[in-house]
PDB file of C-alpha atoms in Angstrom:
ATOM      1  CA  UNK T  27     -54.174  42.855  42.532  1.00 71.00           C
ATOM      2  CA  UNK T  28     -54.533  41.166  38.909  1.00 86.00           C
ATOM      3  CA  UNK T  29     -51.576  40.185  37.158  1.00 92.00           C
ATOM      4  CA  UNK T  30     -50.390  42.266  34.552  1.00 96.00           C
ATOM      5  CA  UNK T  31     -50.839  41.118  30.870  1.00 97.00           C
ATOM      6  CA  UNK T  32     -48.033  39.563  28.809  1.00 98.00           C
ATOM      7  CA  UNK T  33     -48.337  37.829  26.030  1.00 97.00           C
ATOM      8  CA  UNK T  34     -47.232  33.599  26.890  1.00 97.00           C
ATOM      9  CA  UNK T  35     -44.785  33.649  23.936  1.00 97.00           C
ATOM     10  CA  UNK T  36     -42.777  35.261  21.951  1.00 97.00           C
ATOM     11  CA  UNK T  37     -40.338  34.846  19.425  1.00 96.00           C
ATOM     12  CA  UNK T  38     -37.472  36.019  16.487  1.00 95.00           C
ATOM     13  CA  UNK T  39     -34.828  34.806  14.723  1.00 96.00           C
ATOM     14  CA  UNK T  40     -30.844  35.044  15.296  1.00 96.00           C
ATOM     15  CA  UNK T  41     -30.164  38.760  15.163  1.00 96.00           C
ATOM     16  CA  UNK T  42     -33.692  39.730  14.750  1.00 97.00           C
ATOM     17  CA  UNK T  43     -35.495  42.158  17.187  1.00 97.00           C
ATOM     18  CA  UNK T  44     -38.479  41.386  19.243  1.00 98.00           C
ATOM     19  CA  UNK T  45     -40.540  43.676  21.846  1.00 98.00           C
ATOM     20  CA  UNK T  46     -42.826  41.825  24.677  1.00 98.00           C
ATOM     21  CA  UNK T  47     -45.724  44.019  25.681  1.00 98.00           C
ATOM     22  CA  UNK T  48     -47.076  44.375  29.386  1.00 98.00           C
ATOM     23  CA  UNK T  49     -50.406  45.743  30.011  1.00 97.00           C
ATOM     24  CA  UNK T  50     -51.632  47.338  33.391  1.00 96.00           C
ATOM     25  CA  UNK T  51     -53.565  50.166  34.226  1.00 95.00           C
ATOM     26  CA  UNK T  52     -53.602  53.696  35.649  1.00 92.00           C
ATOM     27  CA  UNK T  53     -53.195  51.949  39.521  1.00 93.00           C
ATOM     28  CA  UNK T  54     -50.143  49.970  38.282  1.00 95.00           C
ATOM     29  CA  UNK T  55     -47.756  50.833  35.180  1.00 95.00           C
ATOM     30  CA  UNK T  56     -49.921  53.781  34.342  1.00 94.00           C
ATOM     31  CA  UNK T  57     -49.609  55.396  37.658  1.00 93.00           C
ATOM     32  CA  UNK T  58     -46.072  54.967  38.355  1.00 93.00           C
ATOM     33  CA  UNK T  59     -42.230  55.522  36.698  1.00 92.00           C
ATOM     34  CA  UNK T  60     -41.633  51.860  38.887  1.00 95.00           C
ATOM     35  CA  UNK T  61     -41.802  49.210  36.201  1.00 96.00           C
ATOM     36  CA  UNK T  62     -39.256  46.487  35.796  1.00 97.00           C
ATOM     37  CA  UNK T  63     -38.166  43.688  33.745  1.00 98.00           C
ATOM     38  CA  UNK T  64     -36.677  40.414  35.026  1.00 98.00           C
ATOM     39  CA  UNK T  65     -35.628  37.644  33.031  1.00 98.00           C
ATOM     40  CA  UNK T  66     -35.452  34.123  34.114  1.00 98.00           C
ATOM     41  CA  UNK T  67     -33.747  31.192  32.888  1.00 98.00           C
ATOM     42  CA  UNK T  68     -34.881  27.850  33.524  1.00 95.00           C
ATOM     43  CA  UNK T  69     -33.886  26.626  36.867  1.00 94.00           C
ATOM     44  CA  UNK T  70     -32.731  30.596  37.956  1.00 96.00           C
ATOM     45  CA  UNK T  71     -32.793  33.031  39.723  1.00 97.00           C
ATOM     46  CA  UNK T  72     -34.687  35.691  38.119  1.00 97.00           C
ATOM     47  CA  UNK T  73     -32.489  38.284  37.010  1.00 97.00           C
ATOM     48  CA  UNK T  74     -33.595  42.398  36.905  1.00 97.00           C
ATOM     49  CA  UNK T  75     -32.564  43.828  32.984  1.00 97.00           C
ATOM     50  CA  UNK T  76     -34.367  46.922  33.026  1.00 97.00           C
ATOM     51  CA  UNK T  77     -35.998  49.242  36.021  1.00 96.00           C
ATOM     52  CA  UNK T  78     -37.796  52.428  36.256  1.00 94.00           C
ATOM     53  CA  UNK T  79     -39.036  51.471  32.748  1.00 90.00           C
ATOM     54  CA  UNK T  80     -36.307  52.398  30.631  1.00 94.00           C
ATOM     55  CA  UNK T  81     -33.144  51.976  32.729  1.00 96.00           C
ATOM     56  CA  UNK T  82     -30.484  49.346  32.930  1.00 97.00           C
ATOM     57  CA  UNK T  83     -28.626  48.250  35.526  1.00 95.00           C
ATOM     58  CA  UNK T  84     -24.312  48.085  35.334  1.00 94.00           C
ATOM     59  CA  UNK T  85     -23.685  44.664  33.220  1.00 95.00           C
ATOM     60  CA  UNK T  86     -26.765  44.377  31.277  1.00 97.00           C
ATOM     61  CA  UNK T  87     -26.339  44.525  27.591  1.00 96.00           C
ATOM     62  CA  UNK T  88     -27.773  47.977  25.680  1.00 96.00           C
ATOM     63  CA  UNK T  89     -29.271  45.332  23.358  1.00 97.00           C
ATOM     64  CA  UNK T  90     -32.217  45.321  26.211  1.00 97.00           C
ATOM     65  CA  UNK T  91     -34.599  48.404  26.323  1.00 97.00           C
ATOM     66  CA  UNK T  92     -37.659  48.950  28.031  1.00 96.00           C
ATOM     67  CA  UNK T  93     -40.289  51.896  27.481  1.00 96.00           C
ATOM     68  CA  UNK T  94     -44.078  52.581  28.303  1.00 96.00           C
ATOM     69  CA  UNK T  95     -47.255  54.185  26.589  1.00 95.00           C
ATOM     70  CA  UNK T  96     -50.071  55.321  28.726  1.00 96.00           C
ATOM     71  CA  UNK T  97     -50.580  51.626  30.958  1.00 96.00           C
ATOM     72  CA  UNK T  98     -48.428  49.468  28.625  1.00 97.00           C
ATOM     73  CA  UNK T  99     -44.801  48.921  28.967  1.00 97.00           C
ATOM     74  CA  UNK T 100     -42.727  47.360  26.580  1.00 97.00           C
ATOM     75  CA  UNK T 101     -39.393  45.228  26.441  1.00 98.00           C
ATOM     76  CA  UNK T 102     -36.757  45.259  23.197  1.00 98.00           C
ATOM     77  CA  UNK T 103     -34.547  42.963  22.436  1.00 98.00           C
ATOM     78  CA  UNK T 104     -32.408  43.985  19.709  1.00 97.00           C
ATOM     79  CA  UNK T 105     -29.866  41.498  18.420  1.00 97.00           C
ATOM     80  CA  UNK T 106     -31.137  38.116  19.323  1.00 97.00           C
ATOM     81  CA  UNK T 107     -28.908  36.278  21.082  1.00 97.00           C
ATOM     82  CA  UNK T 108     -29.053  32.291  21.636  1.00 97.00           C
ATOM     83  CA  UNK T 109     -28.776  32.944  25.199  1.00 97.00           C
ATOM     84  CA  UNK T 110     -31.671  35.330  25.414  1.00 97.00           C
ATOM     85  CA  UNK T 111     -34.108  32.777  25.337  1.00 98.00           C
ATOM     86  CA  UNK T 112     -35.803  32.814  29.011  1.00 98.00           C
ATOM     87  CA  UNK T 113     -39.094  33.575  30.996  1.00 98.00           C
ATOM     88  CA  UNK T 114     -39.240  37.470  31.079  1.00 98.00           C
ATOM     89  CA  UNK T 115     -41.468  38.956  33.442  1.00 98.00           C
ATOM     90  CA  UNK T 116     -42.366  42.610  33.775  1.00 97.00           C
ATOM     91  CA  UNK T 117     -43.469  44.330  37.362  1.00 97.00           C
ATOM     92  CA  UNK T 118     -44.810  47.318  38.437  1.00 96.00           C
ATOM     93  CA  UNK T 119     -45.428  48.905  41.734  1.00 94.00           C
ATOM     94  CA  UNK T 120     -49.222  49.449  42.496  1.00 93.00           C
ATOM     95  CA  UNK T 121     -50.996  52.573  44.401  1.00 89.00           C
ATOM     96  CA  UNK T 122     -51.860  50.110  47.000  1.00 88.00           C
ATOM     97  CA  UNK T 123     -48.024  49.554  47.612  1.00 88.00           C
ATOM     98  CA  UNK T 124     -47.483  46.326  46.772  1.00 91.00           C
ATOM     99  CA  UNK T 125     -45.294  44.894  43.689  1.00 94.00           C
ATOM    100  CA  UNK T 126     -47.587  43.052  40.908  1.00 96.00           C
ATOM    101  CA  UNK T 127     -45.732  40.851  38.043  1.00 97.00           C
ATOM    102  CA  UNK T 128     -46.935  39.847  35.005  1.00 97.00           C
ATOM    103  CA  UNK T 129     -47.987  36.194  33.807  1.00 97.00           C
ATOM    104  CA  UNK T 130     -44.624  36.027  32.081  1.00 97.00           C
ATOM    105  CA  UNK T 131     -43.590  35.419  28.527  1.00 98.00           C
ATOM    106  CA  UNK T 132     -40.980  32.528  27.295  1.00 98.00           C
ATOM    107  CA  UNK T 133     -39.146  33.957  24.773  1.00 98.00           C
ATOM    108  CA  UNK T 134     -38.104  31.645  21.611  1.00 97.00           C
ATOM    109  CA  UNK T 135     -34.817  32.376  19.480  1.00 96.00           C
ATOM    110  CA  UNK T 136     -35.218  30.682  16.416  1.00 93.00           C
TER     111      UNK T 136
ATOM    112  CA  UNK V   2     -21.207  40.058  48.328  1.00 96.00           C
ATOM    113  CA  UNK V   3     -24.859  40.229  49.008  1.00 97.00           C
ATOM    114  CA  UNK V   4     -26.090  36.883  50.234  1.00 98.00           C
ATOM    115  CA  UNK V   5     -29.027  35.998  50.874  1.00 98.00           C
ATOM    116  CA  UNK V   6     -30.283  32.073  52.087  1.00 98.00           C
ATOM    117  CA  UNK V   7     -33.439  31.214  52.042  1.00 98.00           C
ATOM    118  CA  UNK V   8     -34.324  28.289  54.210  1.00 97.00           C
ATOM    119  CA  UNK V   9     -37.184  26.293  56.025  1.00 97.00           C
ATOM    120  CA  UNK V  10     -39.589  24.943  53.257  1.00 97.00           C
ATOM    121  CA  UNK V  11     -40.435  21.357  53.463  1.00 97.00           C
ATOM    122  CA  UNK V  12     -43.923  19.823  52.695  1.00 98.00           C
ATOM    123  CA  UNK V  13     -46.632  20.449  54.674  1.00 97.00           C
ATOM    124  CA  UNK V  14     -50.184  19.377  55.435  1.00 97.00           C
ATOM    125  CA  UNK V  15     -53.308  21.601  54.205  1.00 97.00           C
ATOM    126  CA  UNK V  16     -53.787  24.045  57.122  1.00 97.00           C
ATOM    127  CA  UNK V  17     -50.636  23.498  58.395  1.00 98.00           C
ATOM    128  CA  UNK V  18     -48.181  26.214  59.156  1.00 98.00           C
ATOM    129  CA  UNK V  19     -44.166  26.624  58.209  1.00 98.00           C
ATOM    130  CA  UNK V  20     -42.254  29.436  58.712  1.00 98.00           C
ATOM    131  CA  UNK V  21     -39.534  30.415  56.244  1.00 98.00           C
ATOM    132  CA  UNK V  22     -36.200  32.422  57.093  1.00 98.00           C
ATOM    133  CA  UNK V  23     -33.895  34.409  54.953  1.00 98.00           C
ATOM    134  CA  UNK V  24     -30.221  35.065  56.406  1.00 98.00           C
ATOM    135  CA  UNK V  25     -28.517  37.938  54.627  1.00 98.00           C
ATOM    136  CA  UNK V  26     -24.757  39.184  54.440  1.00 98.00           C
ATOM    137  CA  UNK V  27     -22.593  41.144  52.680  1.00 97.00           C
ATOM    138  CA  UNK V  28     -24.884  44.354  52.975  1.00 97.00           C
ATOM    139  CA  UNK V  29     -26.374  46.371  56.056  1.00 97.00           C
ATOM    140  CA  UNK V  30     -29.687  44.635  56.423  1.00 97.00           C
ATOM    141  CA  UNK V  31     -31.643  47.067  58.192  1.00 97.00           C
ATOM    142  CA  UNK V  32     -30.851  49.766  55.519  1.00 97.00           C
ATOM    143  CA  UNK V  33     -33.190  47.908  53.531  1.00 97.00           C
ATOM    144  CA  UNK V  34     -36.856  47.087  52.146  1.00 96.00           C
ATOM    145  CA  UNK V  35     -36.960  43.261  51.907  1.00 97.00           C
ATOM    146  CA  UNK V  36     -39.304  40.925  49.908  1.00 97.00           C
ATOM    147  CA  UNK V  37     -40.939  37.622  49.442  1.00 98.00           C
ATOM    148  CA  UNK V  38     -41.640  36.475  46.022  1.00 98.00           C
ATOM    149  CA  UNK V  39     -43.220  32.941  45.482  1.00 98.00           C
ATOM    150  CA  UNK V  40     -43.259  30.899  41.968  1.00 98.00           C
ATOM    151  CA  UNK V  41     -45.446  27.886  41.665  1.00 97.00           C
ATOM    152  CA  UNK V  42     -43.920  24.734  39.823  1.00 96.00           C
ATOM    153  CA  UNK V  43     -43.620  25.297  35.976  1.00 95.00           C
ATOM    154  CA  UNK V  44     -45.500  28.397  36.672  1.00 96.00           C
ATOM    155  CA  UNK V  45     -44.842  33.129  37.036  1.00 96.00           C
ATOM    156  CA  UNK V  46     -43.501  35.022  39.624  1.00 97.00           C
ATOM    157  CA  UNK V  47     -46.021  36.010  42.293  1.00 97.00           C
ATOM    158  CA  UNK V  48     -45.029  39.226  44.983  1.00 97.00           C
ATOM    159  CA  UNK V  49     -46.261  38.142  48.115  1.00 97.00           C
ATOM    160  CA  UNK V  50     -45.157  40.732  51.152  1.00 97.00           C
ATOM    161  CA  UNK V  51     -42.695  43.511  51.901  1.00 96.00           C
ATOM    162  CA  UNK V  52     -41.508  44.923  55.023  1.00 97.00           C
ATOM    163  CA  UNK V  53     -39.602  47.845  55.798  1.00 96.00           C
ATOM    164  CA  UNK V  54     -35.752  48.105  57.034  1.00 96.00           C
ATOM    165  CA  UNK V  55     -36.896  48.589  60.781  1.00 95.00           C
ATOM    166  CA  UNK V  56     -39.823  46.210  60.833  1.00 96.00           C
ATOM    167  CA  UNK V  57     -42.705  49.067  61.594  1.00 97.00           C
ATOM    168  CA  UNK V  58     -44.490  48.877  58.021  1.00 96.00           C
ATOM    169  CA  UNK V  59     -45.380  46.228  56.256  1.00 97.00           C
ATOM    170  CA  UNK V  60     -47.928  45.215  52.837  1.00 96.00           C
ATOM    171  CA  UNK V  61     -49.427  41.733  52.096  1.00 96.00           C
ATOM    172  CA  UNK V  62     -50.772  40.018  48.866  1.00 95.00           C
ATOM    173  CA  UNK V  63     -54.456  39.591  49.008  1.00 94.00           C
ATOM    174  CA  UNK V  64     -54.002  35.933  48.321  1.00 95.00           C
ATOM    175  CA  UNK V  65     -51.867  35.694  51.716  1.00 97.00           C
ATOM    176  CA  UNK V  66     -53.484  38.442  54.121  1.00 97.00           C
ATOM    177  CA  UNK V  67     -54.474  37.474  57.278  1.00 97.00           C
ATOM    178  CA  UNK V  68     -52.666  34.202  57.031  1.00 98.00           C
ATOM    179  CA  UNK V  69     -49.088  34.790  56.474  1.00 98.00           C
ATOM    180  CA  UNK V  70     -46.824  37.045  58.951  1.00 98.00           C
ATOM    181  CA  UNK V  71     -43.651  39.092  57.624  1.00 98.00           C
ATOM    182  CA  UNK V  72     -41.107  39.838  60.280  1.00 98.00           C
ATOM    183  CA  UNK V  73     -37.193  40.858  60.155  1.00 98.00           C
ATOM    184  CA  UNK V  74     -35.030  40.591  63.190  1.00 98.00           C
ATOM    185  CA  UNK V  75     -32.321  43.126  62.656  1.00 98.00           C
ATOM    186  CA  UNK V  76     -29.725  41.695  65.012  1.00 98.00           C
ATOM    187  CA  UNK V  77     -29.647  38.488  63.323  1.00 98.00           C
ATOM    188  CA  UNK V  78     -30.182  39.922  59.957  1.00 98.00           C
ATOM    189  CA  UNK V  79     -32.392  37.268  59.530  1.00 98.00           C
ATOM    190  CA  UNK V  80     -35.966  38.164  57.538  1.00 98.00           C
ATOM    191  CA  UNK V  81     -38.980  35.440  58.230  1.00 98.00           C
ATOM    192  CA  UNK V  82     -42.308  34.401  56.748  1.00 98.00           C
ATOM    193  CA  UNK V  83     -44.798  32.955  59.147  1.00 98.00           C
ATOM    194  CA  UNK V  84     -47.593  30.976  57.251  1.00 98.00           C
ATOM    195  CA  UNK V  85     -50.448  29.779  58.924  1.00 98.00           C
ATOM    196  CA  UNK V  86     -53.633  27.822  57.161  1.00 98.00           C
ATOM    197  CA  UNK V  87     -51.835  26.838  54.146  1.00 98.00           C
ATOM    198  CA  UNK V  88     -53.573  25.767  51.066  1.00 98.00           C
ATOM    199  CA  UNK V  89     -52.455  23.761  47.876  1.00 97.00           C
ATOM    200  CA  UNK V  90     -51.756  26.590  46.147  1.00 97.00           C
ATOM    201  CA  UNK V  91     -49.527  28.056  48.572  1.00 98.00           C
ATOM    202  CA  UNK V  92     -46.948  25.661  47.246  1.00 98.00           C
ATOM    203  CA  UNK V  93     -44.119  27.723  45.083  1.00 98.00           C
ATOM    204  CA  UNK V  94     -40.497  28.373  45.408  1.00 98.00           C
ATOM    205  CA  UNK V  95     -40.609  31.143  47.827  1.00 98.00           C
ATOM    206  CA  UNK V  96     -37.333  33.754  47.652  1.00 98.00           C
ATOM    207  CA  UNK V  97     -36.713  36.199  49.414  1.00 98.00           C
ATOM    208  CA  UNK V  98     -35.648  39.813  48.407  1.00 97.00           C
ATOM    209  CA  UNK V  99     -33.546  43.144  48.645  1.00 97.00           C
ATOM    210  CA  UNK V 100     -35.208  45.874  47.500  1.00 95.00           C
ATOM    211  CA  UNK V 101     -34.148  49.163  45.942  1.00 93.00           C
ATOM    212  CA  UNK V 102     -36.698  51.662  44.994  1.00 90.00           C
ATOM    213  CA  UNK V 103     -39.260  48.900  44.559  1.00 92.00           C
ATOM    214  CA  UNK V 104     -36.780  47.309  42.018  1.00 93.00           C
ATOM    215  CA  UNK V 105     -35.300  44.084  43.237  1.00 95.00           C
ATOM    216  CA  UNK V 106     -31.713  43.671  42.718  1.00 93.00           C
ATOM    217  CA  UNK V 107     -30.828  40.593  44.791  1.00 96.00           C
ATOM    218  CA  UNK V 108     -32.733  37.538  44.714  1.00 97.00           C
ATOM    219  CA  UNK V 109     -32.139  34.211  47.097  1.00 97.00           C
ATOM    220  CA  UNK V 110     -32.108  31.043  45.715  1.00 97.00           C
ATOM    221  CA  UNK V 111     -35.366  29.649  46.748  1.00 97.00           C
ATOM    222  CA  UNK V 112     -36.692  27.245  49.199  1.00 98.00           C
ATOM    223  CA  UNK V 113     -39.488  24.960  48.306  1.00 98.00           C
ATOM    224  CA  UNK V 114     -42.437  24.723  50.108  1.00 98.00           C
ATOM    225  CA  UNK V 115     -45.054  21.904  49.182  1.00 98.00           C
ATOM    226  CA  UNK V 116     -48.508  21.623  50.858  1.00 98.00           C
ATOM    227  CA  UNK V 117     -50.195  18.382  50.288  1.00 97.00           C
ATOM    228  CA  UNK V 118     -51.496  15.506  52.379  1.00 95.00           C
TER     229      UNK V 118
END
Protein backbone atom coordinates (compact mmCIF):
# COMPACT_ATOMS: atom_id res chain seq x y z
CA UNK A 1 0.00 0.00 0.00
CA UNK A 2 2.62 2.84 -1.08
CA UNK A 3 1.46 6.19 -1.54
CA UNK A 4 0.94 7.35 -4.84
CA UNK A 5 3.45 9.89 -6.36
CA UNK A 6 2.77 13.63 -6.58
CA UNK A 7 4.97 16.03 -7.07
CA UNK A 8 5.30 18.42 -3.33
CA UNK A 9 4.71 21.63 -5.35
CA UNK A 10 3.42 23.17 -7.91
CA UNK A 11 2.81 26.37 -9.29
CA UNK A 12 1.45 29.23 -12.15
CA UNK A 13 0.63 32.52 -12.44
CA UNK A 14 -2.91 34.45 -12.33
CA UNK A 15 -4.80 32.97 -15.25
CA UNK A 16 -2.16 30.57 -16.18
CA UNK A 17 -2.79 26.75 -16.39
CA UNK A 18 -1.07 24.13 -14.40
CA UNK A 19 -1.52 20.12 -14.40
CA UNK A 20 -0.31 18.04 -11.10
CA UNK A 21 0.69 14.53 -12.05
CA UNK A 22 -0.09 11.31 -9.87
CA UNK A 23 1.75 8.21 -10.43
CA UNK A 24 0.54 4.61 -9.41
CA UNK A 25 0.62 1.45 -10.97
CA UNK A 26 -1.36 -1.30 -12.72
CA UNK A 27 -2.83 -2.43 -8.88
CA UNK A 28 -3.94 1.19 -8.25
CA UNK A 29 -4.72 4.02 -10.97
CA UNK A 30 -3.72 1.66 -13.71
CA UNK A 31 -6.13 -0.99 -12.78
CA UNK A 32 -9.12 0.95 -12.07
CA UNK A 33 -11.62 3.96 -13.65
CA UNK A 34 -11.73 4.96 -9.46
CA UNK A 35 -9.33 7.86 -9.20
CA UNK A 36 -10.13 11.08 -7.46
CA UNK A 37 -8.98 14.45 -6.70
CA UNK A 38 -9.52 16.31 -3.41
CA UNK A 39 -8.37 19.60 -2.63
CA UNK A 40 -7.68 20.93 0.74
CA UNK A 41 -7.35 24.24 2.12
CA UNK A 42 -5.47 24.95 5.09
CA UNK A 43 -7.36 24.21 8.18
CA UNK A 44 -10.31 22.15 5.86
CA UNK A 45 -12.01 19.76 5.17
CA UNK A 46 -10.76 18.17 2.14
CA UNK A 47 -12.98 18.78 -0.59
CA UNK A 48 -13.61 16.00 -3.75
CA UNK A 49 -13.15 18.20 -7.42
CA UNK A 50 -12.91 15.45 -9.69
CA UNK A 51 -13.89 11.45 -9.47
CA UNK A 52 -13.77 8.54 -11.69
CA UNK A 53 -10.78 10.39 -13.23
CA UNK A 54 -12.32 12.81 -15.37
CA UNK A 55 -15.66 13.68 -13.74
CA UNK A 56 -16.88 16.56 -11.68
CA UNK A 57 -19.16 16.71 -9.19
CA UNK A 58 -22.45 19.51 -9.28
CA UNK A 59 -20.66 22.97 -8.08
CA UNK A 60 -17.18 22.42 -9.07
CA UNK A 61 -15.86 24.80 -11.59
CA UNK A 62 -15.13 23.25 -15.42
CA UNK A 63 -11.85 25.13 -14.90
CA UNK A 64 -10.82 21.66 -12.97
CA UNK A 65 -10.15 18.52 -15.18
CA UNK A 66 -8.71 15.37 -14.42
CA UNK A 67 -7.48 12.55 -16.96
CA UNK A 68 -5.10 9.42 -16.86
CA UNK A 69 -2.37 7.68 -19.13
CA UNK A 70 -1.56 4.10 -18.54
CA UNK A 71 -0.79 4.42 -14.27
CA UNK A 72 -0.60 8.25 -14.20
CA UNK A 73 -3.44 10.53 -13.64
CA UNK A 74 -3.39 14.03 -14.06
CA UNK A 75 -5.17 17.25 -12.60
CA UNK A 76 -5.77 20.76 -14.79
CA UNK A 77 -6.30 23.76 -13.60
CA UNK A 78 -7.12 26.13 -16.19
CA UNK A 79 -7.60 29.75 -15.20
CA UNK A 80 -5.73 30.24 -12.03
CA UNK A 81 -7.63 31.51 -9.53
CA UNK A 82 -6.25 33.20 -6.15
CA UNK A 83 -8.39 30.90 -4.32
CA UNK A 84 -7.09 27.76 -5.93
CA UNK A 85 -4.14 27.69 -4.00
CA UNK A 86 -4.52 24.46 -1.59
CA UNK A 87 -3.11 20.89 -0.80
CA UNK A 88 -4.51 18.69 -3.70
CA UNK A 89 -4.40 15.15 -3.24
CA UNK A 90 -5.23 12.47 -5.77
CA UNK A 91 -6.68 8.75 -4.71
CA UNK A 92 -7.25 5.72 -6.25
CA UNK A 93 -8.91 2.54 -5.29
CA UNK A 94 -6.44 -0.49 -5.12
CA UNK A 95 -7.11 -4.35 -6.21
CA UNK A 96 -6.70 -5.12 -2.63
CA UNK A 97 -9.83 -2.88 -1.89
CA UNK A 98 -8.64 -0.34 -0.01
CA UNK A 99 -8.40 3.58 -0.98
CA UNK A 100 -4.57 4.83 -1.35
CA UNK A 101 -3.87 8.83 -1.59
CA UNK A 102 -1.11 10.45 -2.78
CA UNK A 103 1.68 12.46 -0.77
CA UNK A 104 -0.13 15.61 -1.84
CA UNK A 105 0.93 18.68 -3.72
CA UNK A 106 0.53 22.51 -2.39
CA UNK A 107 -0.30 24.37 -5.15
CA UNK A 108 1.23 28.11 -5.48
CA UNK A 109 -0.68 30.97 -7.50
CA UNK A 110 1.72 33.46 -8.20
CA UNK B 1 -27.95 17.89 5.21
CA UNK B 2 -25.42 15.19 5.60
CA UNK B 3 -23.74 15.49 8.96
CA UNK B 4 -21.36 13.81 10.11
CA UNK B 5 -19.43 14.41 13.90
CA UNK B 6 -16.56 12.99 14.59
CA UNK B 7 -15.76 12.71 18.24
CA UNK B 8 -13.56 10.96 21.00
CA UNK B 9 -9.84 11.88 20.26
CA UNK B 10 -7.90 13.15 23.13
CA UNK B 11 -4.17 12.32 23.87
CA UNK B 12 -3.17 9.18 24.74
CA UNK B 13 -0.29 7.15 26.12
CA UNK B 14 1.94 4.82 23.70
CA UNK B 15 0.02 1.50 23.76
CA UNK B 16 -2.88 2.93 24.94
CA UNK B 17 -6.22 2.51 23.33
CA UNK B 18 -9.14 5.28 22.31
CA UNK B 19 -11.97 4.64 20.47
CA UNK B 20 -13.36 7.23 18.06
CA UNK B 21 -17.18 7.67 17.03
CA UNK B 22 -18.78 9.28 14.08
CA UNK B 23 -22.64 10.28 14.45
CA UNK B 24 -24.26 10.85 11.08
CA UNK B 25 -27.64 12.56 9.93
CA UNK B 26 -29.29 13.88 7.25
CA UNK B 27 -28.82 10.62 5.06
CA UNK B 28 -29.84 6.81 5.57
CA UNK B 29 -26.71 5.52 7.20
CA UNK B 30 -26.90 2.00 6.55
CA UNK B 31 -27.31 2.64 2.74
CA UNK B 32 -23.81 3.40 2.90
CA UNK B 33 -19.92 2.45 2.70
CA UNK B 34 -18.27 4.56 5.45
CA UNK B 35 -14.58 5.58 5.96
CA UNK B 36 -11.80 6.62 8.20
CA UNK B 37 -9.20 8.85 6.85
CA UNK B 38 -6.35 10.09 9.21
CA UNK B 39 -3.90 13.25 8.46
CA UNK B 40 -0.86 13.71 10.60
CA UNK B 41 -0.02 17.40 11.75
CA UNK B 42 1.32 19.58 8.81
CA UNK B 43 1.32 16.39 6.95
CA UNK B 44 -1.18 14.06 3.59
CA UNK B 45 -4.18 12.32 3.82
CA UNK B 46 -3.79 8.68 4.86
CA UNK B 47 -7.06 5.97 4.16
CA UNK B 48 -7.13 3.93 7.05
CA UNK B 49 -10.42 1.41 7.04
CA UNK B 50 -13.79 0.98 5.37
CA UNK B 51 -16.73 -0.92 6.31
CA UNK B 52 -19.73 -1.78 4.57
CA UNK B 53 -23.48 -0.34 5.09
CA UNK B 54 -24.50 -3.52 7.19
CA UNK B 55 -21.28 -4.05 9.09
CA UNK B 56 -20.43 -7.76 7.48
CA UNK B 57 -17.26 -6.60 5.33
CA UNK B 58 -14.72 -4.68 6.21
CA UNK B 59 -10.70 -3.64 4.80
CA UNK B 60 -7.83 -2.25 6.99
CA UNK B 61 -4.60 -0.23 6.21
CA UNK B 62 -1.56 -2.30 6.70
CA UNK B 63 -0.21 0.32 9.02
CA UNK B 64 -3.41 -0.29 11.37
CA UNK B 65 -4.29 -4.16 10.89
CA UNK B 66 -4.61 -6.13 13.70
CA UNK B 67 -4.69 -3.16 15.98
CA UNK B 68 -7.51 -0.98 15.10
CA UNK B 69 -11.33 -2.29 14.96
CA UNK B 70 -14.02 -0.67 12.47
CA UNK B 71 -17.58 -1.12 13.59
CA UNK B 72 -21.03 0.77 12.65
CA UNK B 73 -24.07 0.41 14.79
CA UNK B 74 -26.95 1.01 12.46
CA UNK B 75 -29.58 1.93 15.03
CA UNK B 76 -27.63 4.69 16.36
CA UNK B 77 -26.18 5.61 13.08
CA UNK B 78 -23.20 5.94 14.86
CA UNK B 79 -19.76 4.50 12.96
CA UNK B 80 -16.64 3.72 15.54
CA UNK B 81 -12.90 3.15 15.43
CA UNK B 82 -11.48 0.98 18.14
CA UNK B 83 -7.62 1.48 18.46
CA UNK B 84 -5.66 -0.61 20.52
CA UNK B 85 -1.55 -0.43 20.92
CA UNK B 86 -1.20 2.97 19.66
CA UNK B 87 2.03 4.33 18.50
CA UNK B 88 3.39 7.97 17.92
CA UNK B 89 2.57 7.92 14.63
CA UNK B 90 -0.90 7.04 15.06
CA UNK B 91 -1.43 10.65 15.95
CA UNK B 92 -3.46 12.56 12.92
CA UNK B 93 -6.75 14.20 12.56
CA UNK B 94 -8.84 11.22 12.05
CA UNK B 95 -12.37 11.91 9.88
CA UNK B 96 -14.62 9.94 9.17
CA UNK B 97 -16.37 9.27 5.75
CA UNK B 98 -19.43 8.63 3.34
CA UNK B 99 -18.60 6.86 0.56
CA UNK B 100 -19.97 6.69 -2.97
CA UNK B 101 -18.45 4.39 -5.43
CA UNK B 102 -15.15 4.57 -3.57
CA UNK B 103 -15.33 8.42 -4.07
CA UNK B 104 -15.86 10.30 -0.87
CA UNK B 105 -18.32 12.99 -0.97
CA UNK B 106 -18.82 13.92 2.70
CA UNK B 107 -16.10 14.43 5.00
CA UNK B 108 -16.43 15.13 9.07
CA UNK B 109 -14.60 17.66 10.57
CA UNK B 110 -11.95 15.82 12.36
CA UNK B 111 -11.13 14.83 15.81
CA UNK B 112 -7.61 14.89 17.02
CA UNK B 113 -6.01 12.16 18.44
CA UNK B 114 -2.42 12.63 20.02
CA UNK B 115 -0.34 9.70 21.40
CA UNK B 116 2.51 10.74 23.52
CA UNK B 117 3.66 10.23 27.09
Amino acid sequence: QSALTQPPSASGSLGQSVTISCTGTSSDVGGYDYVFWYQQHPGKVPKLMIYEGSQRPSGVSNRFSGSKSGNTASLTISGLQAEDEADYYCCSYTGSSTLVFGGGTKLTVL
Amino acid sequence: EVQLVESGGGLVQPGGSLRLSCAASGFTFSGYWMHWVRQAPGKGLVWVSRINGDGSRTTYADSVKGRFTISRDNAKNTLYLQMNSLRAEDTAVYYCARVVNYRIDYWGQGTLVTVSS
